[in-house]
Amino acid sequence: MANFDDLAGLFAIGNLENQINFQPHPRINRQRFCDAFEISDAAFIKNFRLSKDLAKKLIKELDPYLKPQMRSSDLDSTTKVLIALDFYATGCYQTPVGNSKFFAVSQPSVSRCLEEVTSALNNENFFFKWVKFPSNIKELRKVRSEFYMATGFQGCIGCIDCTHVAIVPPSKDPLNTNPEYIYVNRKGYHSINICDVNLKIMNVNALFPGSTNDAYIWSNSNVQPVVKELYNNGHKGYFLLGDSGYPLRPWLLTPINNPITEAEKYYNTKHMSTRSLIERCNGVLKMRFRCLLKHRFLHYHPKKATQIINACTILHNMCIIYNIPLPTGDDLVETDMGIFQQHFPNVIQHKEHDLIQGKHVRSAVINYMYRNR
């Protein structure tokens, strides 16, 4: 028969194993876990990307769009929003989020929270409050003035570019609207962003798979007809900046492929330095909300992936507006995501008149900038 010391040793070993293998039950008393709002400000931003005050503001604004707490066991709005923010910020799978030091919920509960909060953020009334292109001349003039003061690029009202978000391969069902074969490497999801000089995203279009041509996405965006109509109505001093993947237009200026004169070289340099804002913007967006990084992979249907991209865009803009810093130690990431971009013949018919007018506008901008450098 084992003596008392042997039994005590076995008990200690068993107790240690129980601690190592412990997994919190979803119905455990949540008061035993850390209150997220009691940690330091820096720690809160690192975990949730928003400041405490901004998180409380978000919770208050989202509350009308979330399901009310009907039973004591139901999660409240604060828990739902913080769980979603934790996922957006880290890109971790749902089980680690549910078992974090802040929450003790099951994976299905995390999934429901993410679905509910993401849908709320995508509500039309909420989305367009935080992501909106200038709607009148006064707002356009303000954005244009800010660009000029910061970059010296007269007439610019925004920078445009596409970026990829990695997703798992969609279904190969040929009846799908977007079948599996049109996604770049079966992983890429295309998003077009337009930002202002402060890196705030004024427009996002995340409806297209990764193989889609950049110019095609632009031609199907909501902003393209707005800036075109602006020009046709006589407001000719407003344009966006895009790279060579976009068609040159009076309302969308691109770099010169083979600059010859000093003025053309100067224009290309200014164009590149100004347009780098959108590249930085995409980098900040993905570094702040790491669920969008290529090695995270959004394990969702393309439609849900679109909603998550939109949700992160809203939160990004909130952080920009309220000057929330990036978490300490986070560096910007490469924005092309390392995903191979298939090139297809440009499906857009270049209108000769618009192209000629675009060259005239670009030439005038080149001369003006070089004279006033």
Short mmCIF file of C-alpha atoms in Angstrom, two decimals:
data_model
loop_
_atom_site.label_atom_id
_atom_site.label_comp_id
_atom_site.label_asym_id
_atom_site.label_seq_id
_atom_site.Cartn_x
_atom_site.Cartn_y
_atom_site.Cartn_z
CA MET A 1 0.00 0.00 0.00
CA ALA A 2 1.36 3.40 -0.91
CA ASN A 3 2.40 5.63 1.95
CA PHE A 4 1.09 9.14 2.60
CA ASP A 5 4.01 10.87 0.81
CA ASP A 6 3.44 8.80 -2.34
CA LEU A 7 -0.27 9.66 -2.37
CA ALA A 8 0.48 13.34 -1.82
CA GLY A 9 2.89 13.30 -4.75
CA LEU A 10 0.36 11.66 -7.05
CA PHE A 11 -2.28 14.19 -5.97
CA ALA A 12 0.08 17.11 -6.72
CA ILE A 13 0.88 15.72 -10.18
CA GLY A 14 -2.80 15.22 -10.93
CA ASN A 15 -3.62 18.72 -9.77
CA LEU A 16 -0.88 20.18 -12.02
CA GLU A 17 -2.19 18.23 -15.04
CA ASN A 18 -5.69 19.54 -14.39
CA GLN A 19 -4.37 23.11 -14.39
CA ILE A 20 -2.46 22.61 -17.66
CA ASN A 21 -5.41 21.00 -19.41
CA PHE A 22 -8.02 23.41 -18.05
CA GLN A 23 -10.33 24.91 -20.66
CA PRO A 24 -12.84 27.50 -19.39
CA HIS A 25 -16.43 26.45 -19.72
CA PRO A 26 -18.61 28.92 -21.62
CA ARG A 27 -20.96 29.31 -18.64
CA ILE A 28 -18.23 29.95 -16.07
CA ASN A 29 -18.67 33.11 -13.96
CA ARG A 30 -17.23 35.84 -16.16
CA GLN A 31 -16.45 38.00 -13.12
CA ARG A 32 -13.37 35.82 -12.60
CA PHE A 33 -11.88 37.13 -15.81
CA CYS A 34 -10.11 40.40 -16.44
CA ASP A 35 -12.26 43.46 -17.11
CA ALA A 36 -10.93 44.86 -20.39
CA PHE A 37 -11.63 48.43 -19.32
CA GLU A 38 -9.43 48.06 -16.23
CA ILE A 39 -6.21 47.38 -18.14
CA SER A 40 -3.90 50.22 -19.22
CA ASP A 41 -4.76 52.40 -22.23
CA ALA A 42 -1.80 51.03 -24.22
CA ALA A 43 -2.79 47.43 -23.45
CA PHE A 44 -6.39 48.13 -24.44
CA ILE A 45 -5.33 49.59 -27.81
CA LYS A 46 -2.99 46.64 -28.37
CA ASN A 47 -5.82 44.16 -27.80
CA PHE A 48 -8.74 45.99 -29.39
CA ARG A 49 -7.11 48.72 -31.56
CA LEU A 50 -9.54 51.38 -30.32
CA SER A 51 -9.05 53.49 -27.20
CA LYS A 52 -11.31 52.86 -24.22
CA ASP A 53 -13.35 56.01 -24.88
CA LEU A 54 -13.70 55.24 -28.59
CA ALA A 55 -14.69 51.64 -27.83
CA LYS A 56 -17.40 52.89 -25.48
CA LYS A 57 -18.60 55.29 -28.17
CA LEU A 58 -18.72 52.44 -30.70
CA ILE A 59 -20.65 50.19 -28.30
CA LYS A 60 -23.18 52.94 -27.66
CA GLU A 61 -23.68 53.61 -31.39
CA LEU A 62 -23.94 49.92 -32.30
CA ASP A 63 -26.29 49.01 -29.46
CA PRO A 64 -29.50 49.82 -31.44
CA TYR A 65 -28.34 47.48 -34.22
CA LEU A 66 -27.55 44.54 -31.91
CA LYS A 67 -29.94 41.99 -30.44
CA PRO A 68 -31.10 42.99 -26.95
CA GLN A 69 -30.09 40.92 -23.93
CA MET A 70 -33.23 38.88 -23.18
CA ARG A 71 -31.80 36.45 -20.62
CA SER A 72 -29.10 36.70 -17.97
CA SER A 73 -27.03 34.17 -19.92
CA ASP A 74 -27.14 36.28 -23.09
CA LEU A 75 -24.04 38.30 -23.92
CA ASP A 76 -24.38 42.06 -23.56
CA SER A 77 -23.47 44.58 -26.26
CA THR A 78 -20.14 45.41 -24.64
CA THR A 79 -18.98 41.78 -24.68
CA LYS A 80 -20.18 41.25 -28.25
CA VAL A 81 -18.34 44.29 -29.59
CA LEU A 82 -15.12 43.56 -27.69
CA ILE A 83 -15.10 39.96 -28.94
CA ALA A 84 -15.47 41.20 -32.53
CA LEU A 85 -12.76 43.85 -32.04
CA ASP A 86 -10.44 41.18 -30.63
CA PHE A 87 -10.94 39.07 -33.76
CA TYR A 88 -10.49 41.98 -36.19
CA ALA A 89 -7.34 43.08 -34.37
CA THR A 90 -5.59 39.73 -34.12
CA GLY A 91 -7.02 37.58 -36.90
CA CYS A 92 -6.83 34.65 -34.47
CA TYR A 93 -9.25 31.79 -34.87
CA GLN A 94 -12.45 32.01 -32.93
CA THR A 95 -11.57 29.49 -30.22
CA PRO A 96 -8.51 31.46 -28.92
CA VAL A 97 -10.65 34.62 -28.90
CA GLY A 98 -13.33 32.89 -26.85
CA ASN A 99 -10.79 31.52 -24.41
CA SER A 100 -8.89 34.78 -23.96
CA LYS A 101 -8.30 36.36 -20.55
CA PHE A 102 -11.16 38.79 -21.24
CA PHE A 103 -13.87 36.35 -22.32
CA ALA A 104 -15.09 32.91 -21.36
CA VAL A 105 -17.37 32.00 -24.22
CA SER A 106 -17.65 29.09 -26.61
CA GLN A 107 -16.56 29.13 -30.24
CA PRO A 108 -20.18 29.20 -31.48
CA SER A 109 -20.81 32.24 -29.27
CA VAL A 110 -17.79 34.00 -30.75
CA SER A 111 -19.08 33.17 -34.22
CA ARG A 112 -22.49 34.66 -33.42
CA CYS A 113 -20.91 37.79 -31.93
CA LEU A 114 -18.74 38.29 -35.00
CA GLU A 115 -21.70 37.79 -37.32
CA GLU A 116 -23.91 40.19 -35.37
CA VAL A 117 -21.35 42.97 -34.92
CA THR A 118 -20.10 42.72 -38.51
CA SER A 119 -23.66 42.94 -39.83
CA ALA A 120 -24.33 45.94 -37.59
CA LEU A 121 -21.22 47.74 -38.85
CA ASN A 122 -22.38 47.07 -42.42
CA ASN A 123 -25.78 48.59 -41.80
CA GLU A 124 -26.19 51.29 -44.44
CA ASN A 125 -26.97 54.05 -41.95
CA PHE A 126 -23.91 53.23 -39.85
CA PHE A 127 -21.49 52.48 -42.69
CA PHE A 128 -22.03 55.71 -44.62
CA LYS A 129 -21.66 57.77 -41.46
CA TRP A 130 -18.00 56.76 -41.27
CA VAL A 131 -17.04 55.97 -44.88
CA LYS A 132 -18.12 58.67 -47.30
CA PHE A 133 -16.78 60.53 -50.31
CA PRO A 134 -17.15 64.35 -50.27
CA SER A 135 -20.75 65.12 -51.19
CA ASN A 136 -20.54 68.80 -52.14
CA ILE A 137 -18.13 71.42 -53.47
CA LYS A 138 -17.38 72.79 -50.01
CA GLU A 139 -16.20 69.36 -48.80
CA LEU A 140 -14.22 68.80 -52.02
CA ARG A 141 -12.45 72.13 -51.64
CA LYS A 142 -11.52 71.28 -48.07
CA VAL A 143 -10.02 67.91 -49.09
CA ARG A 144 -8.23 69.50 -52.06
CA SER A 145 -6.79 72.23 -49.83
CA GLU A 146 -5.51 69.67 -47.33
CA PHE A 147 -3.77 67.73 -50.10
CA TYR A 148 -2.15 70.89 -51.46
CA MET A 149 -0.97 72.05 -48.03
CA ALA A 150 0.52 68.64 -47.23
CA THR A 151 1.90 67.54 -50.61
CA GLY A 152 1.95 70.55 -52.94
CA PHE A 153 -0.15 68.64 -55.48
CA GLN A 154 -2.76 71.11 -56.67
CA GLY A 155 -6.22 69.72 -57.54
CA CYS A 156 -5.87 66.28 -55.90
CA ILE A 157 -8.89 65.14 -53.89
CA GLY A 158 -7.85 61.54 -53.22
CA CYS A 159 -5.54 58.64 -54.01
CA ILE A 160 -6.80 55.32 -55.33
CA ASP A 161 -5.38 51.80 -55.27
CA CYS A 162 -6.34 48.14 -54.95
CA THR A 163 -5.17 45.65 -52.38
CA HIS A 164 -5.68 41.91 -51.79
CA VAL A 165 -7.15 40.16 -48.79
CA ALA A 166 -6.50 36.42 -48.51
CA ILE A 167 -9.48 34.08 -48.15
CA VAL A 168 -9.93 30.33 -48.23
CA PRO A 169 -10.91 28.87 -51.62
CA PRO A 170 -14.62 29.35 -52.33
CA SER A 171 -16.83 26.46 -53.42
CA LYS A 172 -16.16 24.97 -56.85
CA ASP A 173 -19.88 24.79 -57.54
CA PRO A 174 -20.26 26.13 -61.12
CA LEU A 175 -23.58 27.70 -60.16
CA ASN A 176 -21.83 30.16 -57.82
CA THR A 177 -21.96 33.79 -58.94
CA ASN A 178 -18.18 33.99 -58.55
CA PRO A 179 -16.81 30.46 -59.08
CA GLU A 180 -13.60 29.31 -57.45
CA TYR A 181 -11.40 29.57 -60.54
CA ILE A 182 -11.59 33.36 -60.83
CA TYR A 183 -9.94 33.96 -57.45
CA VAL A 184 -6.22 34.69 -57.62
CA ASN A 185 -4.38 31.62 -56.34
CA ARG A 186 -7.79 30.71 -54.87
CA LYS A 187 -6.89 33.11 -52.05
CA GLY A 188 -7.12 36.70 -53.25
CA TYR A 189 -10.04 39.04 -52.71
CA HIS A 190 -9.78 42.42 -54.39
CA SER A 191 -10.59 45.67 -52.60
CA ILE A 192 -10.34 49.18 -54.03
CA ASN A 193 -9.77 52.04 -51.59
CA ILE A 194 -9.71 55.82 -51.97
CA CYS A 195 -8.10 57.80 -49.15
CA ASP A 196 -7.58 61.44 -48.23
CA VAL A 197 -4.32 63.02 -47.12
CA ASN A 198 -4.94 61.91 -43.51
CA LEU A 199 -5.21 58.23 -44.56
CA LYS A 200 -8.95 58.20 -43.96
CA ILE A 201 -10.69 55.91 -46.44
CA MET A 202 -13.37 57.83 -48.37
CA ASN A 203 -14.58 54.87 -50.43
CA VAL A 204 -14.15 51.10 -50.33
CA ASN A 205 -15.32 48.55 -52.86
CA ALA A 206 -14.64 44.95 -51.79
CA LEU A 207 -17.07 43.18 -54.09
CA PHE A 208 -14.64 41.68 -56.59
CA PRO A 209 -12.48 38.53 -56.60
CA GLY A 210 -8.73 38.87 -56.88
CA SER A 211 -8.42 38.18 -60.60
CA THR A 212 -10.46 41.25 -61.48
CA ASN A 213 -8.67 44.01 -63.37
CA ASP A 214 -8.08 47.14 -61.25
CA ALA A 215 -9.49 49.42 -63.93
CA TYR A 216 -12.62 47.28 -64.20
CA ILE A 217 -13.29 47.65 -60.47
CA TRP A 218 -12.83 51.41 -60.79
CA SER A 219 -15.25 51.60 -63.72
CA ASN A 220 -17.87 49.84 -61.57
CA SER A 221 -17.33 51.92 -58.43
CA ASN A 222 -19.76 54.47 -57.07
CA VAL A 223 -17.17 57.27 -57.16
CA GLN A 224 -16.24 57.03 -60.85
CA PRO A 225 -19.51 58.55 -62.18
CA VAL A 226 -19.40 61.21 -59.45
CA VAL A 227 -16.00 62.62 -60.40
CA LYS A 228 -16.83 62.29 -64.10
CA GLU A 229 -20.04 64.24 -63.66
CA LEU A 230 -18.16 66.80 -61.61
CA TYR A 231 -15.80 67.41 -64.52
CA ASN A 232 -18.57 67.48 -67.12
CA ASN A 233 -20.42 70.11 -65.08
CA GLY A 234 -17.48 72.50 -65.29
CA HIS A 235 -15.66 71.68 -62.03
CA LYS A 236 -12.38 70.80 -63.73
CA GLY A 237 -9.95 71.38 -60.88
CA TYR A 238 -10.65 68.15 -59.02
CA PHE A 239 -9.08 64.77 -59.71
CA LEU A 240 -7.86 61.54 -58.16
CA LEU A 241 -4.38 60.02 -58.47
CA GLY A 242 -3.94 56.42 -59.61
CA ASP A 243 -1.09 54.25 -60.87
CA SER A 244 -0.59 53.06 -64.44
CA GLY A 245 -3.16 50.31 -63.96
CA TYR A 246 -5.92 52.90 -64.32
CA PRO A 247 -6.97 54.73 -67.49
CA LEU A 248 -5.85 58.36 -67.80
CA ARG A 249 -8.85 60.66 -67.55
CA PRO A 250 -9.38 64.35 -66.73
CA TRP A 251 -10.68 63.23 -63.32
CA LEU A 252 -8.05 60.49 -62.76
CA LEU A 253 -4.41 61.36 -63.39
CA THR A 254 -1.80 58.66 -63.86
CA PRO A 255 2.02 58.88 -64.11
CA ILE A 256 3.83 59.32 -67.43
CA ASN A 257 5.26 55.99 -68.52
CA ASN A 258 8.41 57.39 -70.13
CA PRO A 259 9.07 60.91 -68.83
CA ILE A 260 11.45 62.93 -70.98
CA THR A 261 11.46 66.54 -69.82
CA GLU A 262 12.46 67.75 -66.39
CA ALA A 263 8.87 68.90 -65.84
CA GLU A 264 7.54 65.40 -66.58
CA LYS A 265 10.10 63.83 -64.26
CA TYR A 266 9.18 66.29 -61.52
CA TYR A 267 5.48 65.50 -62.01
CA ASN A 268 6.12 61.76 -61.74
CA THR A 269 8.11 62.27 -58.54
CA LYS A 270 5.33 64.36 -56.97
CA HIS A 271 2.70 61.92 -58.23
CA MET A 272 4.51 58.95 -56.70
CA SER A 273 5.13 60.63 -53.35
CA THR A 274 1.52 61.81 -53.09
CA ARG A 275 0.00 58.52 -54.22
CA SER A 276 2.14 56.67 -51.68
CA LEU A 277 -0.47 57.83 -49.16
CA ILE A 278 -2.88 55.14 -50.33
CA GLU A 279 -0.17 52.49 -50.05
CA ARG A 280 0.53 53.61 -46.52
CA CYS A 281 -3.20 53.70 -45.82
CA ASN A 282 -3.62 50.08 -46.92
CA GLY A 283 -0.62 49.12 -44.81
CA VAL A 284 -2.00 50.85 -41.71
CA LEU A 285 -5.41 49.24 -42.27
CA LYS A 286 -3.93 45.73 -42.39
CA MET A 287 -1.47 46.26 -39.59
CA ARG A 288 -4.18 47.63 -37.32
CA PHE A 289 -6.66 44.89 -38.22
CA ARG A 290 -4.56 41.81 -38.78
CA CYS A 291 -7.44 39.59 -39.79
CA LEU A 292 -6.82 41.13 -43.25
CA LEU A 293 -3.19 39.99 -43.46
CA LYS A 294 -2.29 37.35 -46.04
CA HIS A 295 -1.10 34.74 -43.52
CA ARG A 296 -4.30 35.01 -41.47
CA PHE A 297 -6.78 33.94 -44.18
CA LEU A 298 -10.42 34.86 -43.73
CA HIS A 299 -12.17 31.50 -43.35
CA TYR A 300 -15.44 32.82 -44.68
CA HIS A 301 -17.56 32.93 -47.80
CA PRO A 302 -16.58 35.86 -50.10
CA LYS A 303 -19.72 37.79 -49.13
CA LYS A 304 -18.83 37.57 -45.44
CA ALA A 305 -15.22 38.48 -46.26
CA THR A 306 -16.52 41.63 -47.95
CA GLN A 307 -18.46 42.57 -44.83
CA ILE A 308 -15.41 42.05 -42.61
CA ILE A 309 -13.31 44.27 -44.91
CA ASN A 310 -16.02 46.95 -44.71
CA ALA A 311 -16.17 46.64 -40.92
CA CYS A 312 -12.40 47.07 -40.59
CA THR A 313 -12.57 50.10 -42.91
CA ILE A 314 -15.08 51.79 -40.59
CA LEU A 315 -12.95 51.07 -37.53
CA HIS A 316 -9.83 52.29 -39.37
CA ASN A 317 -11.55 55.62 -40.11
CA MET A 318 -12.64 55.96 -36.50
CA CYS A 319 -9.03 55.48 -35.40
CA ILE A 320 -7.82 58.07 -37.92
CA ILE A 321 -10.44 60.64 -36.93
CA TYR A 322 -9.76 60.21 -33.20
CA ASN A 323 -5.95 59.97 -33.62
CA ILE A 324 -5.62 56.49 -32.15
CA PRO A 325 -1.99 55.37 -32.52
CA LEU A 326 -0.94 52.04 -33.93
CA PRO A 327 -0.07 49.55 -31.17
CA THR A 328 3.50 49.95 -29.96
CA GLY A 329 6.02 47.94 -31.94
CA ASP A 330 3.78 47.38 -34.99
CA ASP A 331 5.40 48.21 -38.30
CA LEU A 332 3.71 48.69 -41.64
CA VAL A 333 3.43 45.64 -43.85
CA GLU A 334 3.77 45.09 -47.56
CA THR A 335 0.45 45.94 -49.11
CA ASP A 336 0.56 43.79 -52.24
CA MET A 337 0.16 40.73 -49.99
CA GLY A 338 2.55 38.72 -52.14
CA ILE A 339 -0.35 37.37 -54.18
CA PHE A 340 0.21 36.92 -57.89
CA GLN A 341 -1.87 39.35 -59.92
CA GLN A 342 -3.13 37.84 -63.14
CA HIS A 343 -3.16 40.29 -66.03
CA PHE A 344 -6.04 40.34 -68.43
CA PRO A 345 -6.65 42.54 -71.46
CA ASN A 346 -8.23 45.78 -70.31
CA VAL A 347 -11.95 45.22 -70.69
CA ILE A 348 -12.63 48.95 -70.60
CA GLN A 349 -13.02 50.68 -73.94
CA HIS A 350 -10.81 53.76 -73.76
CA LYS A 351 -12.88 56.68 -74.93
CA GLU A 352 -10.68 58.75 -77.20
CA HIS A 353 -12.19 62.06 -76.13
CA ASP A 354 -11.73 61.38 -72.42
CA LEU A 355 -8.17 60.19 -73.00
CA ILE A 356 -7.28 63.34 -74.98
CA GLN A 357 -8.84 65.55 -72.32
CA GLY A 358 -6.95 63.62 -69.67
CA LYS A 359 -3.66 64.33 -71.43
CA HIS A 360 -4.53 68.04 -71.62
CA VAL A 361 -5.34 68.20 -67.92
CA ARG A 362 -2.21 66.30 -66.98
CA SER A 363 -0.08 68.54 -69.18
CA ALA A 364 -1.55 71.65 -67.54
CA VAL A 365 -0.87 70.20 -64.08
CA ILE A 366 2.71 69.34 -65.06
CA ASN A 367 3.41 72.87 -66.28
CA TYR A 368 1.77 74.49 -63.26
CA MET A 369 3.63 72.32 -60.75
CA TYR A 370 6.99 72.78 -62.45
CA ARG A 371 6.62 76.58 -62.61
CA ASN A 372 5.63 76.75 -58.94
CA ARG A 373 8.04 74.17 -57.56
#
